[in-house]
Amino acid sequence: MTDNVQVFHINTRATSAKTEPLKVSAEAQKRAQEIIAQYPQKRSAVMPLLYIAQEHTKYITQSAVEWVAAQLEMPPVQIWEVATFYTMYYKKPIGQYHVQVCRTLPCALRGARKVSEYFHKKFGVQPGEVTKDGMWSFEEVECLGSCGTAPMCQINDVFFENLTDEKLDQLVARIEKERPDLRYSTVKDELGAGLAGSPKSEIMKS
Amino acid sequence: MSDAATPKQVEVVNVTIDGKAAQVPKGTNIIEAAKTIGVEIPHYCYHPHLSVAGNCRMCQISVKGMPKMTIACNTGATEGMEVSTHHTSKDVADAQAATLEFILINHPLDCTVCDQAGHCKLQDYHFEYNARPSRFVEEKVHKIKAVPLGPTVMLDGERCIMCTRCVRFCDEITKTSELGMLNRGDQSVIAVSPGRELNNPLSGSVVDLCPVGALTHREWRFNTRIWFTKQTESICTGCSTGCNVKVAERDGTIVNVKARRNDAVNKEWLCDEGRYGFERFLPANRITGAYRKGPNGGREDVQLGDVINALKGTLKTLTVLLSPDLLLEEYYLLKQLLNRATSVGRGVITSYKRSITPLEQILVSPDYASNINGARVVGLVGEESDGDYRDILQKIRRKEIENILILGDRAIAPQDIDDALVEGLAAARVSVGVLTDADSKLTSSLGMVVGGRSVLEKSGLLVNANRRLQYAQAVVQFPETTVPEWRLLGLVGEAAGYKMLPVNLMHVGDRELTRWYLGSDPVMSAQGITIATIKDGGVQLSATGKDASVGTQSGLSMGAAPAA
């Protein structure tokens, strides 16, 4: 495993066509305006709006970026800058369960590479790929802020920590059997000893 | 610098850099402060006309009293500050060497095929500040290569050192924000948004700004190594802004045009029209030698003496149509000639007015007349010259003008050359043109044509839209058989008994002409202006007296010309 990050490469020759902005639901459009109104500068709302767009398109597409750019009156490339900087915005289609393995120093020292290799072997996919059944995808990401419990991974929006091969076996087996909803952290981390975040989605609040 | 900074009374502080004292306005960054006393601090991301990014870390310095090293670009001078650079501090020198090694970790080191080789800051600084082999033995990160960002610029992602100068240029100067930095860490890459491209009137400037070979001109990639070229510091003659440029020429072809820094004119920017169109002043089909219209529409070769003989008796009523890109010396010489001959003839000139977009206004002047202000400065034409120009064209069409001299291809705009004008020119008793383009409509309608020189083949003085006197150097060699306008004017004057240049005109070059002009125009000679003083950033002519004519001591002020 060498090139182990999802790198967003733009090929201007292949994508020279301009894309129309995404059409979002009326509810999402209203919510976007409410979020924008919270900030003195429109551009401050870039991250929540990217989440809204991602909920519509499942991953950040060109039309999603154009929509955010139009809402915030920002150059689209600056939306791409944010979207490609953060790993919680997906630049490619992901599986139903998207595993993000932290590979930054503390996790690396505690065996993150082994965790990565576990998923690689288990699902037979390279970082950034989705299994044929669309169930799993995984990638390596930078620090997820859980260094004290390294090595760790995030599946959808839930942390799983102090990982060992045995623990990973249990985890994968339970997820495949129970198919829990790990999106938006709406389900507490009942499977591992992880942290439970607040709902990410501004839409889901309402 | 001083122009912008001095109007407000800014407190001047004393700083010591490597033991040398410097006085600079408070808050001046240390890179600029060090420049004032001749100390160079290496830098990649810092540019004097862009915001401070502070990401390359090459300009590290040590300031007494500060616990850690700091970056000079983001450190403002304060009273009593004591700075050590790499010259005096081993820590700083070591840090710079380490920074450079770090910057080079993922750099492909493909200098052998890189267009930037020979004028690359990575090469320069490695030689000067590091010069040791890399210890990095791992596989380098691979990124996108040879990606066109737009119609003018090509990106090599691997060579990029992420200084973001190009991004800041598009954000802050053109405000078009086409470029951004995607991904993070060692995967970072400069990119445009999908479906959009880097396409603005100044887009080529990002290549000038790129300190490495990451951004290259699509127009000029892989054409030659820069050290095989002859590089000339000159002035762009596209419009009357008079941008300072450095032109690289090889075998008579222009292979690169780079903006040269002049804070009073173009900062360090250049428009695409000027840059990529630089060679438009060299016609494909040249007129060499002299000829006149023969019987049956044919042409017969003549000697220069025949042309002079034809012109020498016409001076009293000579109408001269002038290209707006002749040299100041030539306008002056013509003015002198008409004065001496107590001529009722006159010179007319067109400014090639055009409308420009708000984006072009950053740099471009609304004309195609690089030296029209030169003709105004010597009093040859008035401020509103286009009316006179159109009047004269009408008179030519009505066949009311007997003696016509056309100096330069652009003396008559192509759209003004209609059948009536051609007939009018043909009907004139004497019609002589000094032209370069054998394909232009003018050549066939004139009685006599002399092969002239392109603006790119002449060295001399230009006055830009803001009345800044600048020295343009010839960037390509002229064909041997061509005659510059000034030589013809001088020879005609001599033949008519008005010897103006105290030299043998057949054996001097542009440089002697310029020296003669600077010595004989009282406005210039009174100020002691020499070619050397003009070359260093130009000289600001006083703005008083809109039609300041030769001989008025309206005063000149020497403009501050910061070194690039």
PDB file of C-alpha atoms in Angstrom, chain A residues 3 5-13 15-19 62 65-66 75-78 80-81 84-87 91 103 142-143, chain B residues 141-150 154 167 171 176-187 189 191-196:
ATOM      1  CA  ASP A   3      -0.429   5.822  -2.336  1.00  0.00           C
ATOM      2  CA  VAL A   5      -4.646   8.724   0.673  1.00  0.00           C
ATOM      3  CA  GLN A   6      -7.670   9.748  -1.271  1.00  0.00           C
ATOM      4  CA  VAL A   7      -6.161  12.491  -3.314  1.00  0.00           C
ATOM      5  CA  PHE A   8      -8.431  14.627  -5.330  1.00  0.00           C
ATOM      6  CA  HIS A   9      -6.829  15.108  -8.709  1.00  0.00           C
ATOM      7  CA  ILE A  10      -8.502  17.416 -11.131  1.00  0.00           C
ATOM      8  CA  ASN A  11      -8.000  16.723 -14.739  1.00  0.00           C
ATOM      9  CA  THR A  12      -9.030  19.897 -16.481  1.00  0.00           C
ATOM     10  CA  ARG A  13      -8.926  18.194 -19.846  1.00  0.00           C
ATOM     11  CA  THR A  15     -13.761  17.889 -16.865  1.00  0.00           C
ATOM     12  CA  SER A  16     -13.720  21.001 -18.929  1.00  0.00           C
ATOM     13  CA  ALA A  17     -17.517  21.141 -19.043  1.00  0.00           C
ATOM     14  CA  LYS A  18     -19.157  23.570 -16.696  1.00  0.00           C
ATOM     15  CA  THR A  19     -21.759  22.028 -14.422  1.00  0.00           C
ATOM     16  CA  GLN A  62     -18.812  19.329  -9.021  1.00  0.00           C
ATOM     17  CA  VAL A  65     -19.510  22.647  -5.096  1.00  0.00           C
ATOM     18  CA  GLU A  66     -21.158  24.942  -7.613  1.00  0.00           C
ATOM     19  CA  PRO A  75     -15.091  31.200  -6.120  1.00  0.00           C
ATOM     20  CA  PRO A  76     -15.734  27.446  -6.556  1.00  0.00           C
ATOM     21  CA  VAL A  77     -12.051  26.604  -6.200  1.00  0.00           C
ATOM     22  CA  GLN A  78     -12.153  27.894  -2.634  1.00  0.00           C
ATOM     23  CA  TRP A  80     -12.838  22.697  -3.335  1.00  0.00           C
ATOM     24  CA  GLU A  81      -9.990  23.817  -1.088  1.00  0.00           C
ATOM     25  CA  THR A  84     -10.399  18.470  -0.243  1.00  0.00           C
ATOM     26  CA  PHE A  85      -8.698  19.537   2.975  1.00  0.00           C
ATOM     27  CA  TYR A  86     -11.146  17.720   5.229  1.00  0.00           C
ATOM     28  CA  THR A  87     -11.628  13.981   5.070  1.00  0.00           C
ATOM     29  CA  LYS A  91     -14.625  13.124  -2.916  1.00  0.00           C
ATOM     30  CA  ARG A 103      -2.538   7.249  10.153  1.00  0.00           C
ATOM     31  CA  GLU A 142      -4.991  12.343   9.072  1.00  0.00           C
ATOM     32  CA  CYS A 143      -5.548  12.878  12.785  1.00  0.00           C
TER      33      CYS A 143
ATOM     34  CA  VAL B 141       5.258  11.845  -3.778  1.00  0.00           C
ATOM     35  CA  HIS B 142       3.920  11.791  -7.292  1.00  0.00           C
ATOM     36  CA  LYS B 143       1.459  14.382  -8.466  1.00  0.00           C
ATOM     37  CA  ILE B 144      -0.232  15.625 -11.595  1.00  0.00           C
ATOM     38  CA  LYS B 145       2.086  16.783 -14.363  1.00  0.00           C
ATOM     39  CA  ALA B 146       1.594  18.794 -17.554  1.00  0.00           C
ATOM     40  CA  VAL B 147      -1.918  19.894 -16.694  1.00  0.00           C
ATOM     41  CA  PRO B 148      -3.115  22.953 -18.566  1.00  0.00           C
ATOM     42  CA  LEU B 149      -4.687  25.387 -16.122  1.00  0.00           C
ATOM     43  CA  GLY B 150      -6.071  27.474 -18.954  1.00  0.00           C
ATOM     44  CA  MET B 154       0.694  24.708 -17.790  1.00  0.00           C
ATOM     45  CA  VAL B 167      -3.139  31.827  -5.864  1.00  0.00           C
ATOM     46  CA  ASP B 171      -7.146  36.504  -5.361  1.00  0.00           C
ATOM     47  CA  THR B 176     -10.680  36.442 -10.288  1.00  0.00           C
ATOM     48  CA  SER B 177      -9.740  33.657  -7.842  1.00  0.00           C
ATOM     49  CA  GLU B 178      -9.381  30.904 -10.392  1.00  0.00           C
ATOM     50  CA  LEU B 179      -6.609  29.132  -8.535  1.00  0.00           C
ATOM     51  CA  GLY B 180      -6.650  27.286  -5.256  1.00  0.00           C
ATOM     52  CA  MET B 181      -4.665  24.775  -3.277  1.00  0.00           C
ATOM     53  CA  LEU B 182      -6.351  21.393  -3.043  1.00  0.00           C
ATOM     54  CA  ASN B 183      -5.709  18.505  -0.647  1.00  0.00           C
ATOM     55  CA  ARG B 184      -3.278  18.940   2.195  1.00  0.00           C
ATOM     56  CA  GLY B 185       0.180  18.191   3.422  1.00  0.00           C
ATOM     57  CA  ASP B 186       2.526  16.603   0.924  1.00  0.00           C
ATOM     58  CA  GLN B 187      -0.432  15.936  -1.384  1.00  0.00           C
ATOM     59  CA  VAL B 189      -1.581  20.732  -5.399  1.00  0.00           C
ATOM     60  CA  ALA B 191      -5.594  23.623  -9.279  1.00  0.00           C
ATOM     61  CA  VAL B 192      -8.475  25.336 -10.949  1.00  0.00           C
ATOM     62  CA  SER B 193     -12.030  24.329 -10.214  1.00  0.00           C
ATOM     63  CA  PRO B 194     -13.332  21.637 -12.580  1.00  0.00           C
ATOM     64  CA  GLY B 195     -15.160  23.248 -15.451  1.00  0.00           C
ATOM     65  CA  ARG B 196     -13.288  26.509 -15.049  1.00  0.00           C
TER      66      ARG B 196
END
